[in-house]
mmCIF file of C-alpha atoms and ligand atoms in Angstrom:
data_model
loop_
_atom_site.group_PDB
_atom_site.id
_atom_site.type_symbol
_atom_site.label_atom_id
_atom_site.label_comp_id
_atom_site.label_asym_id
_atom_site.label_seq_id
_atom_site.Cartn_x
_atom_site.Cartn_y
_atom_site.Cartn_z
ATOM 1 C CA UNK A 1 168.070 -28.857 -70.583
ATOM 2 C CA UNK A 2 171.338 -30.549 -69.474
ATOM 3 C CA UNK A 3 172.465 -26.696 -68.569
ATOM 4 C CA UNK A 4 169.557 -25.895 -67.121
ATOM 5 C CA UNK A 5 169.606 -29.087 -64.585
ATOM 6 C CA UNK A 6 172.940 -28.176 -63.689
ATOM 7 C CA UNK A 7 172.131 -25.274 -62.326
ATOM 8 C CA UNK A 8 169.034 -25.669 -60.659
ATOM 9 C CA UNK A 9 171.065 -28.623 -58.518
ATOM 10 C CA UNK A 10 173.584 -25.833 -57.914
ATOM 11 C CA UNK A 11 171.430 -23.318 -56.434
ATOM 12 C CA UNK A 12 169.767 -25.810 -54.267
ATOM 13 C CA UNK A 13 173.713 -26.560 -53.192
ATOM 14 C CA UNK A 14 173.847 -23.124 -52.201
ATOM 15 C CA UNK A 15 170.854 -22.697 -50.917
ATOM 16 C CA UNK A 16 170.953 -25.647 -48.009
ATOM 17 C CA UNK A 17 175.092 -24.092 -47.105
ATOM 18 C CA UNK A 18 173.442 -21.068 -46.868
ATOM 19 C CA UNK A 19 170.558 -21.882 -44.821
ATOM 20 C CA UNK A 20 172.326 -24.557 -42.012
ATOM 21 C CA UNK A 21 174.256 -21.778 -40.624
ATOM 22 C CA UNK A 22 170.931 -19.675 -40.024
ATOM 23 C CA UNK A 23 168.756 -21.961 -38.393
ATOM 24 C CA UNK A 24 171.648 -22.841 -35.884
ATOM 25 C CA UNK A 25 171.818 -19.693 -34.682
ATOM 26 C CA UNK A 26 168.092 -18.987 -34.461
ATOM 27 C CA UNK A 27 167.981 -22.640 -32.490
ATOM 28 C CA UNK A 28 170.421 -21.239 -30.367
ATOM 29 C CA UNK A 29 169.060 -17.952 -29.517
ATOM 30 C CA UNK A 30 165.429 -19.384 -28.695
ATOM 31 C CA UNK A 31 166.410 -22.704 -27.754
ATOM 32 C CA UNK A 32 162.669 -23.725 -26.805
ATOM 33 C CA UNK A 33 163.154 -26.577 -29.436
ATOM 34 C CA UNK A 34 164.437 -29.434 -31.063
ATOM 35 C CA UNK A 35 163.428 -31.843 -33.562
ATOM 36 C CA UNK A 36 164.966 -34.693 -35.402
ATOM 37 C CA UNK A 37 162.017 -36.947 -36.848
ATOM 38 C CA UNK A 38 159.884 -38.089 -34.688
ATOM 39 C CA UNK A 39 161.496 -36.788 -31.076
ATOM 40 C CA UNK A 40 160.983 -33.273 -30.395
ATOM 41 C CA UNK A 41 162.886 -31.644 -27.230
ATOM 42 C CA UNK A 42 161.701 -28.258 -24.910
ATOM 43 C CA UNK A 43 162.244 -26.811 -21.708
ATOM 44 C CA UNK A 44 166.733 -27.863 -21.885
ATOM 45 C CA UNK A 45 167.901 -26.402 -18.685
ATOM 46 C CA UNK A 46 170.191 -26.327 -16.285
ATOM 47 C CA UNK A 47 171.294 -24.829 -12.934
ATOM 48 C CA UNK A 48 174.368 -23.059 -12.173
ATOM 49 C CA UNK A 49 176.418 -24.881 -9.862
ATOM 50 C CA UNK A 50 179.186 -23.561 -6.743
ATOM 51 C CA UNK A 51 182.709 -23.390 -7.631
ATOM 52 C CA UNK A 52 184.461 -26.857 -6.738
ATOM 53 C CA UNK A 53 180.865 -28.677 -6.908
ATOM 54 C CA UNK A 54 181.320 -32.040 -8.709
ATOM 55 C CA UNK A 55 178.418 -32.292 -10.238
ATOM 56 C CA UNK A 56 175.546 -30.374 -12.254
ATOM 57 C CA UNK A 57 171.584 -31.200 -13.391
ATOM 58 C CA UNK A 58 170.299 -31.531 -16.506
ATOM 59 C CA UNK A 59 166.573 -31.184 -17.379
ATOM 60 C CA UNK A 60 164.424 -31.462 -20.402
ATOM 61 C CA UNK A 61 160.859 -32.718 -21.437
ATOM 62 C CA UNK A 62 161.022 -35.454 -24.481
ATOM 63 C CA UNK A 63 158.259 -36.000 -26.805
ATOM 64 C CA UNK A 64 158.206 -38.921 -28.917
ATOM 65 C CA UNK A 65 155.884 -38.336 -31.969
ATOM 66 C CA UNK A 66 156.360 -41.637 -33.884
ATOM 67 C CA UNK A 67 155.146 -44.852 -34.058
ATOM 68 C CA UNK A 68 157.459 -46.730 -31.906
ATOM 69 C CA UNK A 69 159.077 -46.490 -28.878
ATOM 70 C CA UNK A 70 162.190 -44.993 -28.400
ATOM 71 C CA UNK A 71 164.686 -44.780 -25.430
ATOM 72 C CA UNK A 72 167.435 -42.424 -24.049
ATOM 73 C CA UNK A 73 170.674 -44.836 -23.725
ATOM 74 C CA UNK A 74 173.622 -42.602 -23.399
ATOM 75 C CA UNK A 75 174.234 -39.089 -22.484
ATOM 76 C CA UNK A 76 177.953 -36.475 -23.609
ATOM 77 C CA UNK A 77 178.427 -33.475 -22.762
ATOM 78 C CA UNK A 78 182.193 -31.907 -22.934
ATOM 79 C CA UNK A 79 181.723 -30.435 -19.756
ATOM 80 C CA UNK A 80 181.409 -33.416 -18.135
ATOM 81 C CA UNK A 81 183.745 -37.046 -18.189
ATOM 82 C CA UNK A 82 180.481 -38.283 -17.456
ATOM 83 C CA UNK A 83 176.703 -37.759 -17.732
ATOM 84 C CA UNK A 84 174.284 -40.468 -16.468
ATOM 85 C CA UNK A 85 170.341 -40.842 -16.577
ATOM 86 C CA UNK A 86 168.842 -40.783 -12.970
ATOM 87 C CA UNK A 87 165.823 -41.403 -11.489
ATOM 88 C CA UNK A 88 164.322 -40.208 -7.888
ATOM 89 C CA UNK A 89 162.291 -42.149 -5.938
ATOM 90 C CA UNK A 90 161.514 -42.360 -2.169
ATOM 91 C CA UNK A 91 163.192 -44.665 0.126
ATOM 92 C CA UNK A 92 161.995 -45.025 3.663
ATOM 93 C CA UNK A 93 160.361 -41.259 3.504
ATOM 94 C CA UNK A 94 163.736 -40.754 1.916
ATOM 95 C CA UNK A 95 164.373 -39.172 -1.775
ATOM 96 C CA UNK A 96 167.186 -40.938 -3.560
ATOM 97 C CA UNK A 97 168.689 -40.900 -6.887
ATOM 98 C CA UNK A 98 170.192 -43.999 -8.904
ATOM 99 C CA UNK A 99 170.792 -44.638 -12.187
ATOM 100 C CA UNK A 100 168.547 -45.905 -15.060
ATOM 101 C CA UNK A 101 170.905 -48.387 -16.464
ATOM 102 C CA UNK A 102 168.431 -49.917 -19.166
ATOM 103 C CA UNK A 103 168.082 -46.041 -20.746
ATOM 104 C CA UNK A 104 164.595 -44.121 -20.461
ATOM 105 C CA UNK A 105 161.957 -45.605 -22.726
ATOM 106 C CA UNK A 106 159.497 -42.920 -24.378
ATOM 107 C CA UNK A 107 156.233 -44.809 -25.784
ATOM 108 C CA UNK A 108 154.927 -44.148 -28.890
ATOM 109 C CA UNK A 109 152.749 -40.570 -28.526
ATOM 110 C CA UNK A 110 154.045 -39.792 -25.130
ATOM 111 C CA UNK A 111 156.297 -37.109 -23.618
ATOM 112 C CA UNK A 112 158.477 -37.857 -20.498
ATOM 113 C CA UNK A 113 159.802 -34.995 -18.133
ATOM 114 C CA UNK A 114 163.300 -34.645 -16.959
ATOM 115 C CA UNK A 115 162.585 -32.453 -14.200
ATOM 116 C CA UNK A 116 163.368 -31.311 -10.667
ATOM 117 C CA UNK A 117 162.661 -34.338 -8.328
ATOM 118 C CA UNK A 118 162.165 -36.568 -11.129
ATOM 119 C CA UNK A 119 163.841 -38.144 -14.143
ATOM 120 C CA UNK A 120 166.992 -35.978 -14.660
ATOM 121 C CA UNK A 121 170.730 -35.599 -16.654
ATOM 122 C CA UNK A 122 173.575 -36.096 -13.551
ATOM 123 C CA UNK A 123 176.597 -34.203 -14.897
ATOM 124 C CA UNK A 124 179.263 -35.549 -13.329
ATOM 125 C CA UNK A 125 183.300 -34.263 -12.793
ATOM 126 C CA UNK A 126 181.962 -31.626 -14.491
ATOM 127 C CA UNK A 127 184.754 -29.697 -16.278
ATOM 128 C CA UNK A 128 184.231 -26.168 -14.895
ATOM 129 C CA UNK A 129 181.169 -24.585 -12.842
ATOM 130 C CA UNK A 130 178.151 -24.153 -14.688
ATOM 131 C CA UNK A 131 177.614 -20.523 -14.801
ATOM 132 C CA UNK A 132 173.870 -18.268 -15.154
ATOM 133 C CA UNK A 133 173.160 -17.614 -18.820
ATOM 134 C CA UNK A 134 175.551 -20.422 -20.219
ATOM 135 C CA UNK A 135 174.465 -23.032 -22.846
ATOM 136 C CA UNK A 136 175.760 -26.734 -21.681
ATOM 137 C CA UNK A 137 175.728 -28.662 -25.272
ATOM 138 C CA UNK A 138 174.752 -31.584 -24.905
ATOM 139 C CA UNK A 139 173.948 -34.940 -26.859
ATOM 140 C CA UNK A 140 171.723 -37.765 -26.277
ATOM 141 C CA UNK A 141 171.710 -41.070 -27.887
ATOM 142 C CA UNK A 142 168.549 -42.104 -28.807
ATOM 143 C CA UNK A 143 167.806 -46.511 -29.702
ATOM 144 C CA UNK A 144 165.071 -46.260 -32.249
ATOM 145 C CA UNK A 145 166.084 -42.109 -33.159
ATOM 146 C CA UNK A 146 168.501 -40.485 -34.235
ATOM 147 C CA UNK A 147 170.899 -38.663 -31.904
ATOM 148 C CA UNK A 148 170.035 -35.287 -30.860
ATOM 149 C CA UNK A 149 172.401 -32.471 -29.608
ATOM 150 C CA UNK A 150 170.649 -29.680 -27.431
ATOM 151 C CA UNK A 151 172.064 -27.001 -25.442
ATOM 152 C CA UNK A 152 170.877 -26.732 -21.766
ATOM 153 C CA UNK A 153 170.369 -23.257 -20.579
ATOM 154 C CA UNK A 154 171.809 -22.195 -16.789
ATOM 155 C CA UNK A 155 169.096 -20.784 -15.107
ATOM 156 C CA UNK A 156 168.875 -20.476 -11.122
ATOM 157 C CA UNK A 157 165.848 -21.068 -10.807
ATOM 158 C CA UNK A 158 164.000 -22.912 -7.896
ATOM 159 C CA UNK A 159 160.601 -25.270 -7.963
ATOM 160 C CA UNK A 160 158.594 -27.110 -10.404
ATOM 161 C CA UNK A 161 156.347 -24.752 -11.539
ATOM 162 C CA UNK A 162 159.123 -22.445 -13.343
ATOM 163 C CA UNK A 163 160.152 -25.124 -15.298
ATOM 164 C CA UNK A 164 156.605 -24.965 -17.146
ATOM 165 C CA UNK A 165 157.439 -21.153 -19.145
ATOM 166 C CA UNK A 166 160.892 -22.064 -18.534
ATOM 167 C CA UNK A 167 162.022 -22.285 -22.418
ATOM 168 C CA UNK A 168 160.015 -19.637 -23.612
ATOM 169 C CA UNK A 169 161.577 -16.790 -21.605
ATOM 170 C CA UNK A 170 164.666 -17.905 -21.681
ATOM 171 C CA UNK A 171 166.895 -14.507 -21.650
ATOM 172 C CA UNK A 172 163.927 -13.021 -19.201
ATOM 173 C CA UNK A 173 165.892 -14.873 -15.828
HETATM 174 CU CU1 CU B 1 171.077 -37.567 -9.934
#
């Protein structure tokens, strides 16, 4: 019985080294999606930015399927000393960006959109350009959820309305 214990627990030792590996590389290949608990991530992308150009995007749509709220506090990436959470707004017929300095709060049941002209990732002093067909890893720090690392995709792509497919047909730009 004792024996018998023993090994089951090995082959189930075995069997999650085996299987971590795997499903990192199939995340990586699709990269549609992400989940840890209750926060579930799509549509990571990026766009490819001009040699010498400070700073790079970051877009993604957040989906928060628990019971509480959670917010996004604090963005890394190690291409950039710095990544803040912005928001756009209008100013005096003006668009303008600032930061959200209290994090982005995701209700309970509710997705929010990172997205062109919107709520968005600001890379900033970014290490090198961001170059077409790249994956930018980066992690967010979730209060209320555990932290999640993604990988944004570099796609030069203009207007809202790509960003809807956008994860699904990822190697198709
Ligand atoms: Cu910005």
């Amino acid at each position: 019985m004792n024996q018998r214990k023993t090994l089951t627990t090995a082959f189930l030792l075995s069997c999650s080294t085996l299987v971590t590996p795997v499903l990192a590389a199939d995340h990586q290949h699709h990269n549609d999606h992400h989940a840890t608990g209750a926060v579930h991530i799509h549509n990571a992308w990026s766009r490819p930015t001009p040699p010498g150009a400070p700073m790079g995007v970051g877009y993604l749509t957040i989906t928060n399927n628990g019971a509480e709220e959670v917010s996004l506090v604090a963005v890394e990436s190690p291409r950039a000393s710095h990544v803040s959470i912005h928001e756009t707004s209008m100013h005096e017929g003006m668009m303008r960006m600032q930061p959200l300095d209290g994090g982005l709060a995701i209700p309970a049941g509710s997705t929010v959109e990172l997205k062109p002209r919107s709520y968005h990732l600001m890379l900033e002093q970014l290490t090198k350009p961001l170059m077409e067909g790249e994956m930018i890893p980066v992690r967010l720090d979730f209060d209320g959820a555990e932290d999640i690392t993604i990988q944004l995709v570099v796609q030069s792509l203009d207007g809202m309305d790509h960003s809807h497919h956008m994860g699904h047909s990822t190697m198709d730009h």
